[in-house]
Amino acid sequence: MVGAGQARFGVRVEGLKALFAEAFFACLESVDRGVDPRAIQEAYVGSMSFGGAQIGNLAPLMTEQVGLDHVPTRKVENACASSSYALRDAWFAVRSGLRDLVLVAGVEKMTDLPPPRRGYWLGVSGDTEWERLAGTTFAGLYALMASRHMHEYGTSREALAQVAVKNHGHAVHNPKAHFRRAITVEEVLRAPPLASPLTLYDSCPVSDGATALLLASRERAAEFTDAPVTVLASAAASDFLALHDREEITRVEGTVRAGREAFRQARLEPKDVDLAELHDAFTIGEIIALEDLGFCAKGQGGPWTLEGRTALGGDVAVNTGGGLKAKGHPLGATGAGQVVEAFRQLRGEAEAERQVEGAEVALTHNVGGSGASVAVHLFGV
Amino acid sequence: MAAIESLAFAFPAYRIRAEAYVRQWGYFRPRGIEEKTVAGYDEDEVTLAVAAARRLPDAGVGYLAAATSSGEGVSATVAAALGLEGCRRADFGVSTNAGGEALLTCLDFVDARGERALLVVADAPRGAPDDPQEHGLAAGAAALLLGPKGGLEVEETASATREEYGEAFRDPEGRWRSLEVVDMAERVVPRVAAPLLERGGRGVRVACAEPDALFSRRVLRGLVPPDQLGGGVVTRSGDTGAASAFLALVETVRGASRGDRLLLVTYGGGGAVGVLLRVAAKPRGLASPLQALAEDGTDLDYATYARFRRYLSTASPSEGSMGAYLPLPAYLESVPARYRLVADRCKACGRVQFPPRPACRSCGDRTFEAAPLSGQGEVHAVTVIARGSAPTEFREQQDMVGAYAVALVQLTEGPRIVAQVTDCRPEEVEIGTPVEAVLRRVYRQEGVVRYGYKFRPSVGDRGRRAP
């Protein structure tokens, strides 16, 4: 990875095209030795086409905004995991030797719909036929997982709340984050209920945003920077879309398998990871991911969080950019956004208050919907 | 002649007492009614008919007659919910006499074919909230299994008809109205009752339609001593429309002995039907509607009642237009699963899968046999979807009913399914709560009501209230 940049996440007046451009040019600026965009050979754009404004041919429409005329491109979609799967596809292209400079991007515009439309689009990534027609929302599905996790392991609402508090605390120092306000456990517990036990503050926001990464072959990396970030591993796995088809809803099998494969590829273990971007669409997601990736034992995600082991200075610094909760969750852009955070942390370029000292290995974990698609990447310097 | 083999009934879980009306309106017009049943937001004549029919023993029937006083046909959905495919079906509607008319055709069928027939009479009549006519309108259903032989033998039937205007009619919005100036009942009912009472001899107990507590006494004055008027269900059920006579029949049978004669009388729209029965044997395990009404039920205040009845709703008829889009053909293909929880059993390895999928998850085989599930299960995980948080297609339900529970249910046969939990306060549902499946209205899209399963906390087979 020789460049990474993002547009500011949040409620933006800009539309898809302007957001995409903002991220792309931020990415270009991050390339130490500069890069001629016309040298980009292939582009992978992650997006859910939320709102339906541009469903077909979104990718070429985006790349032509920034002068990538005639570059072959495609939209990659796996709900909230779109841009990490875009990264994966780009990685395959570069590892195959057939490409040596490719663009990975993500873009999503979510805040420009009236509530009924937004409500519709927020629910399209679950199992419509059986889950949604039971009256569940996206929050409802994660709430069911939380319900079982609390029943089996005694995970407390305070532990869930602490995830949100921690991530907000990090985002205070991230100028690109959606929310930059610190919150307290009390505020989380007292926030309007969404789907018990989750409240509004257990849930990530609806955000606009865009992200862009530049991936080069090992041989060409030096053209662009002395400090490239190596993709140590790319792994992915699927799980049954509907909760009722899964053996256990207290774990995401896709995360377990992708995590195992990623560590195997990189010949690393969880304890080698300095910082991790975990998919906290809902606070319970981060807790379950801690366990599924092997950072802690099953059922220990809550205690780890409460004990500060996932804070800056802890065993592994989780969601140092604010996570989905505070940094924001523009669906298709999120996965690459996690990589932007990893890129900056590993190069020592994050804001001082949230820089992980001596970071050498970073993990990103990106989930589509309630777990049907998962991608895990490891990066190192 | 034919006979009634068994009877069953169903009421919704909700009630409203006369006092609630008095608090709201200053008075409650019907006399002799203490409380009435209220159909839940997700209930209607279809779901009540299915609930009653499912309490009957399994038996092959060649004919399904479905009666209700509304104009909407219910037999197609009832047949699908009972898994009836090869039998004849007919809808009887228009007036509260529909059940009597339907019963006569069932008896003719049984006599002509020697096969069983199934009669369901279900009603949830609607009124206008500011019309005193609305006060007594309630909801209930009865189901009768008829055959060549049975405990209640039909001895004779009679029917009569007269033109009537304005006695009871539905306005363009489907709400019952009356001009309150015409009363055909007193002229028509005796024409069926008198000859049958004469044939039946002394001591015939009468189960008559009960739109209120005074009707049967009034229309049978001089023909039947008051102490031989059975039923009385209306005092606790309210006006259950076309179903009222049959609910009265169930109550009357419970109080009868072998050898007794009973007269069922239905009335509506200027028509009356009478059926004289002899109790050859009392059907076993028959529950009492009055007892069910006394023991079960959740009382509502008027504001909640008005929301359940959609009096406060201003949603357009195309509710859920921005809801989850499941195309109609796809929904219809899944009806056996949605109505009867029919799972697939893999022919190669025996694995039971629900909902259906093209290939077996264990062995990949693609041949299956139908395996209907019992609908019994327990809550594996649960969440309460808070106000304002429902998917668009459930927004109006949530506005009217409030937060609702959604559970991941562990079915006893092995599969799990996600479903709404109904008929209870959402906080009452916990991991481990035993639940059972019921057929309910799920949502309406493109003007079409779609039915499917929900779950409610198990009531078991206490014999008091039907599923």
GROMACS .gro file of N, CA and C in nm, chain B residues 297-432:
model
  408
  678GLY      N    1  -5.732  -1.353   2.919
  678GLY     CA    2  -5.760  -1.227   2.852
  678GLY      C    3  -5.689  -1.111   2.917
  679THR      N    4  -5.646  -1.019   2.833
  679THR     CA    5  -5.578  -0.900   2.881
  679THR      C    6  -5.670  -0.781   2.860
  680ASP      N    7  -5.702  -0.709   2.966
  680ASP     CA    8  -5.790  -0.593   2.955
  680ASP      C    9  -5.719  -0.476   2.893
  681LEU      N   10  -5.787  -0.409   2.802
  681LEU     CA   11  -5.731  -0.289   2.740
  681LEU      C   12  -5.805  -0.166   2.790
  682ASP      N   13  -5.735  -0.053   2.791
  682ASP     CA   14  -5.808   0.073   2.810
  682ASP      C   15  -5.856   0.119   2.672
  683TYR      N   16  -5.941   0.224   2.672
  683TYR     CA   17  -6.002   0.259   2.545
  683TYR      C   18  -5.901   0.309   2.443
  684ALA      N   19  -5.801   0.385   2.488
  684ALA     CA   20  -5.704   0.440   2.393
  684ALA      C   21  -5.629   0.328   2.322
  685THR      N   22  -5.590   0.226   2.399
  685THR     CA   23  -5.522   0.113   2.337
  685THR      C   24  -5.616   0.040   2.243
  686TYR      N   25  -5.742   0.024   2.287
  686TYR     CA   26  -5.844  -0.040   2.204
  686TYR      C   27  -5.857   0.034   2.071
  687ALA      N   28  -5.863   0.166   2.076
  687ALA     CA   29  -5.880   0.244   1.953
  687ALA      C   30  -5.762   0.227   1.860
  688ARG      N   31  -5.643   0.212   1.917
  688ARG     CA   32  -5.526   0.190   1.832
  688ARG      C   33  -5.531   0.051   1.768
  689PHE      N   34  -5.568  -0.051   1.850
  689PHE     CA   35  -5.577  -0.187   1.795
  689PHE      C   36  -5.677  -0.193   1.681
  690ARG      N   37  -5.789  -0.118   1.696
  690ARG     CA   38  -5.895  -0.123   1.596
  690ARG      C   39  -5.867  -0.031   1.479
  691ARG      N   40  -5.749   0.034   1.480
  691ARG     CA   41  -5.707   0.122   1.371
  691ARG      C   42  -5.797   0.245   1.360
  692TYR      N   43  -5.863   0.285   1.467
  692TYR     CA   44  -5.944   0.406   1.462
  692TYR      C   45  -5.857   0.529   1.457
  693LEU      N   46  -5.732   0.519   1.505
  693LEU     CA   47  -5.646   0.636   1.512
  693LEU      C   48  -5.544   0.637   1.401
  694SER      N   49  -5.558   0.545   1.308
  694SER     CA   50  -5.457   0.534   1.204
  694SER      C   51  -5.491   0.620   1.086
  695THR      N   52  -5.393   0.691   1.034
  695THR     CA   53  -5.419   0.766   0.912
  695THR      C   54  -5.331   0.717   0.798
  696ALA      N   55  -5.274   0.598   0.819
  696ALA     CA   56  -5.187   0.545   0.714
  696ALA      C   57  -5.267   0.518   0.588
  697SER      N   58  -5.206   0.539   0.476
  697SER     CA   59  -5.277   0.514   0.351
  697SER      C   60  -5.293   0.364   0.331
  698PRO      N   61  -5.386   0.324   0.247
  698PRO     CA   62  -5.407   0.180   0.226
  698PRO      C   63  -5.284   0.109   0.173
  699SER      N   64  -5.193   0.182   0.113
  699SER     CA   65  -5.074   0.114   0.063
  699SER      C   66  -4.963   0.119   0.167
  700GLU      N   67  -5.000   0.083   0.290
  700GLU     CA   68  -4.899   0.082   0.396
  700GLU      C   69  -4.786  -0.011   0.358
  701GLY      N   70  -4.669   0.029   0.399
  701GLY     CA   71  -4.555  -0.059   0.372
  701GLY      C   72  -4.503  -0.046   0.230
  702SER      N   73  -4.536   0.064   0.163
  702SER     CA   74  -4.489   0.073   0.026
  702SER      C   75  -4.339   0.086   0.018
  703MET      N   76  -4.275   0.135   0.127
  703MET     CA   77  -4.130   0.134   0.125
  703MET      C   78  -4.079   0.022   0.212
  704GLY      N   79  -4.158  -0.080   0.226
  704GLY     CA   80  -4.116  -0.191   0.310
  704GLY      C   81  -4.033  -0.291   0.232
  705ALA      N   82  -3.991  -0.390   0.304
  705ALA     CA   83  -3.913  -0.496   0.241
  705ALA      C   84  -3.991  -0.549   0.123
  706TYR      N   85  -3.923  -0.565   0.014
  706TYR     CA   86  -3.999  -0.605  -0.102
  706TYR      C   87  -3.981  -0.753  -0.129
  707LEU      N   88  -4.079  -0.830  -0.090
  707LEU     CA   89  -4.079  -0.970  -0.128
  707LEU      C   90  -4.190  -0.985  -0.230
  708PRO      N   91  -4.155  -1.016  -0.356
  708PRO     CA   92  -4.258  -1.022  -0.459
  708PRO      C   93  -4.366  -1.124  -0.425
  709LEU      N   94  -4.489  -1.094  -0.468
  709LEU     CA   95  -4.602  -1.183  -0.438
  709LEU      C   96  -4.577  -1.327  -0.478
  710PRO      N   97  -4.528  -1.353  -0.600
  710PRO     CA   98  -4.507  -1.494  -0.636
  710PRO      C   99  -4.413  -1.565  -0.538
  711ALA      N  100  -4.309  -1.495  -0.495
  711ALA     CA  101  -4.217  -1.558  -0.400
  711ALA      C  102  -4.289  -1.587  -0.269
  712TYR      N  103  -4.372  -1.494  -0.224
  712TYR     CA  104  -4.446  -1.514  -0.098
  712TYR      C  105  -4.539  -1.633  -0.111
  713LEU      N  106  -4.608  -1.641  -0.227
  713LEU     CA  107  -4.706  -1.749  -0.244
  713LEU      C  108  -4.640  -1.886  -0.249
  714GLU      N  109  -4.520  -1.893  -0.306
  714GLU     CA  110  -4.452  -2.023  -0.310
  714GLU      C  111  -4.417  -2.071  -0.170
  715SER      N  112  -4.406  -1.977  -0.078
  715SER     CA  113  -4.363  -2.015   0.057
  715SER      C  114  -4.481  -2.034   0.151
  716VAL      N  115  -4.604  -2.036   0.100
  716VAL     CA  116  -4.723  -2.045   0.187
  716VAL      C  117  -4.723  -2.169   0.279
  717PRO      N  118  -4.692  -2.288   0.229
  717PRO     CA  119  -4.692  -2.401   0.323
  717PRO      C  120  -4.597  -2.380   0.441
  718ALA      N  121  -4.484  -2.316   0.413
  718ALA     CA  122  -4.390  -2.289   0.522
  718ALA      C  123  -4.446  -2.180   0.613
  719ARG      N  124  -4.500  -2.075   0.555
  719ARG     CA  125  -4.545  -1.960   0.635
  719ARG      C  126  -4.674  -1.989   0.710
  720TYR      N  127  -4.763  -2.071   0.653
  720TYR     CA  128  -4.892  -2.096   0.719
  720TYR      C  129  -4.883  -2.217   0.812
  721ARG      N  130  -4.812  -2.322   0.768
  721ARG     CA  131  -4.818  -2.448   0.844
  721ARG      C  132  -4.682  -2.497   0.891
  722LEU      N  133  -4.580  -2.411   0.877
  722LEU     CA  134  -4.446  -2.452   0.917
  722LEU      C  135  -4.410  -2.587   0.858
  723VAL      N  136  -4.436  -2.602   0.727
  723VAL     CA  137  -4.398  -2.727   0.663
  723VAL      C  138  -4.250  -2.722   0.631
  724ALA      N  139  -4.175  -2.811   0.692
  724ALA     CA  140  -4.031  -2.818   0.669
  724ALA      C  141  -4.004  -2.923   0.563
  725ASP      N  142  -3.878  -2.932   0.524
  725ASP     CA  143  -3.835  -3.035   0.430
  725ASP      C  144  -3.753  -3.140   0.503
  726ARG      N  145  -3.783  -3.267   0.479
  726ARG     CA  146  -3.697  -3.374   0.532
  726ARG      C  147  -3.620  -3.434   0.415
  727CYS      N  148  -3.489  -3.433   0.425
  727CYS     CA  149  -3.406  -3.487   0.317
  727CYS      C  150  -3.428  -3.637   0.303
  728LYS      N  151  -3.457  -3.680   0.181
  728LYS     CA  152  -3.485  -3.823   0.162
  728LYS      C  153  -3.358  -3.907   0.176
  729ALA      N  154  -3.244  -3.843   0.151
  729ALA     CA  155  -3.120  -3.920   0.158
  729ALA      C  156  -3.070  -3.936   0.301
  730CYS      N  157  -3.072  -3.827   0.379
  730CYS     CA  158  -3.009  -3.838   0.511
  730CYS      C  159  -3.102  -3.806   0.627
  731GLY      N  160  -3.224  -3.762   0.598
  731GLY     CA  161  -3.319  -3.741   0.707
  731GLY      C  162  -3.314  -3.606   0.775
  732ARG      N  163  -3.223  -3.519   0.734
  732ARG     CA  164  -3.213  -3.388   0.799
  732ARG      C  165  -3.339  -3.307   0.772
  733VAL      N  166  -3.389  -3.241   0.875
  733VAL     CA  167  -3.508  -3.157   0.862
  733VAL      C  168  -3.463  -3.013   0.848
  734GLN      N  169  -3.505  -2.947   0.740
  734GLN     CA  170  -3.464  -2.810   0.714
  734GLN      C  171  -3.584  -2.718   0.713
  735PHE      N  172  -3.569  -2.605   0.778
  735PHE     CA  173  -3.673  -2.503   0.774
  735PHE      C  174  -3.607  -2.368   0.791
  736PRO      N  175  -3.635  -2.268   0.709
  736PRO     CA  176  -3.724  -2.271   0.593
  736PRO      C  177  -3.664  -2.358   0.481
  737PRO      N  178  -3.744  -2.384   0.380
  737PRO     CA  179  -3.696  -2.474   0.274
  737PRO      C  180  -3.579  -2.412   0.199
  738ARG      N  181  -3.489  -2.496   0.151
  738ARG     CA  182  -3.381  -2.451   0.064
  738ARG      C  183  -3.360  -2.556  -0.042
  739PRO      N  184  -3.292  -2.522  -0.152
  739PRO     CA  185  -3.286  -2.614  -0.266
  739PRO      C  186  -3.209  -2.743  -0.237
  740ALA      N  187  -3.107  -2.735  -0.152
  740ALA     CA  188  -3.025  -2.854  -0.131
  740ALA      C  189  -3.009  -2.880   0.018
  741CYS      N  190  -2.991  -3.007   0.052
  741CYS     CA  191  -2.973  -3.044   0.192
  741CYS      C  192  -2.841  -2.992   0.243
  742ARG      N  193  -2.840  -2.928   0.358
  742ARG     CA  194  -2.716  -2.872   0.412
  742ARG      C  195  -2.620  -2.980   0.458
  743SER      N  196  -2.675  -3.095   0.495
  743SER     CA  197  -2.586  -3.201   0.543
  743SER      C  198  -2.523  -3.279   0.430
  744CYS      N  199  -2.604  -3.320   0.331
  744CYS     CA  200  -2.551  -3.411   0.230
  744CYS      C  201  -2.564  -3.359   0.089
  745GLY      N  202  -2.627  -3.245   0.070
  745GLY     CA  203  -2.634  -3.189  -0.065
  745GLY      C  204  -2.742  -3.248  -0.153
  746ASP      N  205  -2.816  -3.348  -0.103
  746ASP     CA  206  -2.920  -3.410  -0.186
  746ASP      C  207  -3.032  -3.308  -0.212
  747ARG      N  208  -3.106  -3.329  -0.323
  747ARG     CA  209  -3.208  -3.233  -0.358
  747ARG      C  210  -3.348  -3.292  -0.362
  748THR      N  211  -3.367  -3.409  -0.298
  748THR     CA  212  -3.503  -3.464  -0.291
  748THR      C  213  -3.551  -3.459  -0.147
  749PHE      N  214  -3.676  -3.411  -0.130
  749PHE     CA  215  -3.728  -3.392   0.005
  749PHE      C  216  -3.869  -3.444   0.015
  750GLU      N  217  -3.910  -3.471   0.139
  750GLU     CA  218  -4.052  -3.494   0.164
  750GLU      C  219  -4.098  -3.390   0.267
  751ALA      N  220  -4.227  -3.358   0.259
  751ALA     CA  221  -4.280  -3.255   0.348
  751ALA      C  222  -4.283  -3.305   0.492
  752ALA      N  223  -4.242  -3.219   0.584
  752ALA     CA  224  -4.241  -3.257   0.725
  752ALA      C  225  -4.298  -3.141   0.806
  753PRO      N  226  -4.432  -3.137   0.825
  753PRO     CA  227  -4.490  -3.025   0.899
  753PRO      C  228  -4.440  -3.025   1.042
  754LEU      N  229  -4.397  -2.909   1.090
  754LEU     CA  230  -4.349  -2.897   1.227
  754LEU      C  231  -4.466  -2.870   1.321
  755SER      N  232  -4.444  -2.899   1.447
  755SER     CA  233  -4.553  -2.886   1.544
  755SER      C  234  -4.582  -2.740   1.581
  756GLY      N  235  -4.485  -2.653   1.557
  756GLY     CA  236  -4.504  -2.514   1.598
  756GLY      C  237  -4.464  -2.489   1.742
  757GLN      N  238  -4.422  -2.592   1.812
  757GLN     CA  239  -4.380  -2.575   1.952
  757GLN      C  240  -4.230  -2.546   1.957
  758GLY      N  241  -4.193  -2.460   2.050
  758GLY     CA  242  -4.050  -2.431   2.062
  758GLY      C  243  -4.024  -2.349   2.186
  759GLU      N  244  -3.900  -2.305   2.198
  759GLU     CA  245  -3.869  -2.214   2.308
  759GLU      C  246  -3.778  -2.102   2.259
  760VAL      N  247  -3.780  -1.993   2.332
  760VAL     CA  248  -3.706  -1.874   2.291
  760VAL      C  249  -3.557  -1.896   2.314
  761HIS      N  250  -3.479  -1.880   2.206
  761HIS     CA  251  -3.334  -1.898   2.214
  761HIS      C  252  -3.263  -1.764   2.234
  762ALA      N  253  -3.318  -1.660   2.174
  762ALA     CA  254  -3.266  -1.524   2.192
  762ALA      C  255  -3.383  -1.430   2.168
  763VAL      N  256  -3.382  -1.313   2.229
  763VAL     CA  257  -3.496  -1.224   2.214
  763VAL      C  258  -3.452  -1.078   2.221
  764THR      N  259  -3.521  -0.993   2.148
  764THR     CA  260  -3.498  -0.851   2.157
  764THR      C  261  -3.633  -0.780   2.145
  765VAL      N  262  -3.644  -0.662   2.202
  765VAL     CA  263  -3.766  -0.583   2.190
  765VAL      C  264  -3.734  -0.468   2.095
  766ILE      N  265  -3.803  -0.466   1.983
  766ILE     CA  266  -3.782  -0.359   1.885
  766ILE      C  267  -3.856  -0.236   1.937
  767ALA      N  268  -3.781  -0.131   1.963
  767ALA     CA  269  -3.839  -0.015   2.030
  767ALA      C  270  -3.920   0.069   1.934
  768ARG      N  271  -4.008   0.149   1.991
  768ARG     CA  272  -4.088   0.244   1.915
  768ARG      C  273  -4.000   0.326   1.824
  769GLY      N  274  -4.041   0.339   1.699
  769GLY     CA  275  -3.966   0.422   1.606
  769GLY      C  276  -3.854   0.347   1.538
  770SER      N  277  -3.839   0.220   1.573
  770SER     CA  278  -3.724   0.148   1.523
  770SER      C  279  -3.760   0.033   1.429
  771ALA      N  280  -3.888   0.017   1.399
  771ALA     CA  281  -3.930  -0.098   1.319
  771ALA      C  282  -3.900  -0.076   1.171
  772PRO      N  283  -3.884  -0.185   1.095
  772PRO     CA  284  -3.874  -0.169   0.950
  772PRO      C  285  -4.001  -0.102   0.899
  773THR      N  286  -3.990  -0.034   0.787
  773THR     CA  287  -4.100   0.047   0.737
  773THR      C  288  -4.232  -0.028   0.729
  774GLU      N  289  -4.227  -0.155   0.686
  774GLU     CA  290  -4.352  -0.229   0.668
  774GLU      C  291  -4.421  -0.261   0.800
  775PHE      N  292  -4.351  -0.244   0.911
  775PHE     CA  293  -4.413  -0.267   1.041
  775PHE      C  294  -4.431  -0.137   1.119
  776ARG      N  295  -4.409  -0.026   1.052
  776ARG     CA  296  -4.415   0.103   1.120
  776ARG      C  297  -4.553   0.129   1.176
  777GLU      N  298  -4.656   0.105   1.095
  777GLU     CA  299  -4.789   0.135   1.145
  777GLU      C  300  -4.827   0.042   1.258
  778GLN      N  301  -4.792  -0.085   1.245
  778GLN     CA  302  -4.818  -0.176   1.356
  778GLN      C  303  -4.753  -0.122   1.482
  779GLN      N  304  -4.630  -0.078   1.468
  779GLN     CA  305  -4.560  -0.031   1.587
  779GLN      C  306  -4.621   0.098   1.641
  780ASP      N  307  -4.662   0.186   1.552
  780ASP     CA  308  -4.726   0.309   1.599
  780ASP      C  309  -4.851   0.277   1.678
  781MET      N  310  -4.923   0.174   1.636
  781MET     CA  311  -5.050   0.142   1.701
  781MET      C  312  -5.031   0.052   1.823
  782VAL      N  313  -4.935  -0.038   1.815
  782VAL     CA  314  -4.925  -0.139   1.920
  782VAL      C  315  -4.806  -0.112   2.014
  783GLY      N  316  -4.704  -0.042   1.963
  783GLY     CA  317  -4.589  -0.011   2.046
  783GLY      C  318  -4.475  -0.106   2.019
  784ALA      N  319  -4.383  -0.114   2.116
  784ALA     CA  320  -4.267  -0.202   2.101
  784ALA      C  321  -4.315  -0.345   2.089
  785TYR      N  322  -4.243  -0.425   2.013
  785TYR     CA  323  -4.279  -0.567   2.003
  785TYR      C  324  -4.154  -0.653   2.016
  786ALA      N  325  -4.174  -0.774   2.059
  786ALA     CA  326  -4.062  -0.866   2.078
  786ALA      C  327  -4.040  -0.947   1.952
  787VAL      N  328  -3.913  -0.966   1.918
  787VAL     CA  329  -3.875  -1.056   1.811
  787VAL      C  330  -3.785  -1.161   1.874
  788ALA      N  331  -3.814  -1.286   1.846
  788ALA     CA  332  -3.737  -1.395   1.908
  788ALA      C  333  -3.676  -1.484   1.801
  789LEU      N  334  -3.559  -1.537   1.833
  789LEU     CA  335  -3.503  -1.650   1.758
  789LEU      C  336  -3.555  -1.772   1.834
  790VAL      N  337  -3.644  -1.847   1.768
  790VAL     CA  338  -3.711  -1.956   1.836
  790VAL      C  339  -3.643  -2.088   1.803
  791GLN      N  340  -3.616  -2.167   1.904
  791GLN     CA  341  -3.563  -2.302   1.883
  791GLN      C  342  -3.682  -2.395   1.876
  792LEU      N  343  -3.712  -2.447   1.756
  792LEU     CA  344  -3.826  -2.537   1.742
  792LEU      C  345  -3.788  -2.675   1.793
  793THR      N  346  -3.885  -2.748   1.847
  793THR     CA  347  -3.852  -2.875   1.911
  793THR      C  348  -3.792  -2.976   1.813
  794GLU      N  349  -3.827  -2.965   1.683
  794GLU     CA  350  -3.775  -3.062   1.588
  794GLU      C  351  -3.632  -3.033   1.543
  795GLY      N  352  -3.576  -2.920   1.587
  795GLY     CA  353  -3.437  -2.892   1.552
  795GLY      C  354  -3.410  -2.759   1.484
  796PRO      N  355  -3.486  -2.720   1.382
  796PRO     CA  356  -3.458  -2.592   1.317
  796PRO      C  357  -3.486  -2.474   1.409
  797ARG      N  358  -3.432  -2.360   1.372
  797ARG     CA  359  -3.463  -2.235   1.442
  797ARG      C  360  -3.525  -2.139   1.343
  798ILE      N  361  -3.601  -2.043   1.395
  798ILE     CA  362  -3.660  -1.942   1.306
  798ILE      C  363  -3.676  -1.812   1.383
  799VAL      N  364  -3.667  -1.702   1.312
  799VAL     CA  365  -3.687  -1.571   1.374
  799VAL      C  366  -3.831  -1.530   1.351
  800ALA      N  367  -3.898  -1.481   1.453
  800ALA     CA  368  -4.039  -1.443   1.438
  800ALA      C  369  -4.078  -1.342   1.544
  801GLN      N  370  -4.185  -1.270   1.517
  801GLN     CA  371  -4.243  -1.180   1.617
  801GLN      C  372  -4.313  -1.262   1.722
  802VAL      N  373  -4.316  -1.208   1.843
  802VAL     CA  374  -4.391  -1.271   1.950
  802VAL      C  375  -4.512  -1.183   1.976
  803THR      N  376  -4.628  -1.241   1.976
  803THR     CA  377  -4.753  -1.164   1.985
  803THR      C  378  -4.834  -1.205   2.107
  804ASP      N  379  -4.942  -1.132   2.132
  804ASP     CA  380  -5.035  -1.164   2.241
  804ASP      C  381  -4.974  -1.154   2.380
  805CYS      N  382  -4.871  -1.074   2.396
  805CYS     CA  383  -4.816  -1.058   2.530
  805CYS      C  384  -4.739  -0.927   2.535
  806ARG      N  385  -4.708  -0.883   2.655
  806ARG     CA  386  -4.621  -0.765   2.664
  806ARG      C  387  -4.481  -0.809   2.627
  807PRO      N  388  -4.410  -0.731   2.544
  807PRO     CA  389  -4.279  -0.778   2.496
  807PRO      C  390  -4.181  -0.810   2.608
  808GLU      N  391  -4.189  -0.739   2.721
  808GLU     CA  392  -4.094  -0.766   2.830
  808GLU      C  393  -4.115  -0.903   2.892
  809GLU      N  394  -4.232  -0.965   2.866
  809GLU     CA  395  -4.260  -1.095   2.927
  809GLU      C  396  -4.181  -1.208   2.860
  810VAL      N  397  -4.124  -1.181   2.743
  810VAL     CA  398  -4.057  -1.287   2.670
  810VAL      C  399  -3.911  -1.294   2.713
  811GLU      N  400  -3.869  -1.411   2.757
  811GLU     CA  401  -3.731  -1.429   2.800
  811GLU      C  402  -3.673  -1.550   2.732
  812ILE      N  403  -3.540  -1.558   2.733
  812ILE     CA  404  -3.475  -1.680   2.683
  812ILE      C  405  -3.527  -1.797   2.766
  813GLY      N  406  -3.577  -1.900   2.696
  813GLY     CA  407  -3.633  -2.017   2.765
  813GLY      C  408  -3.785  -2.018   2.768
   0.00000   0.00000   0.00000
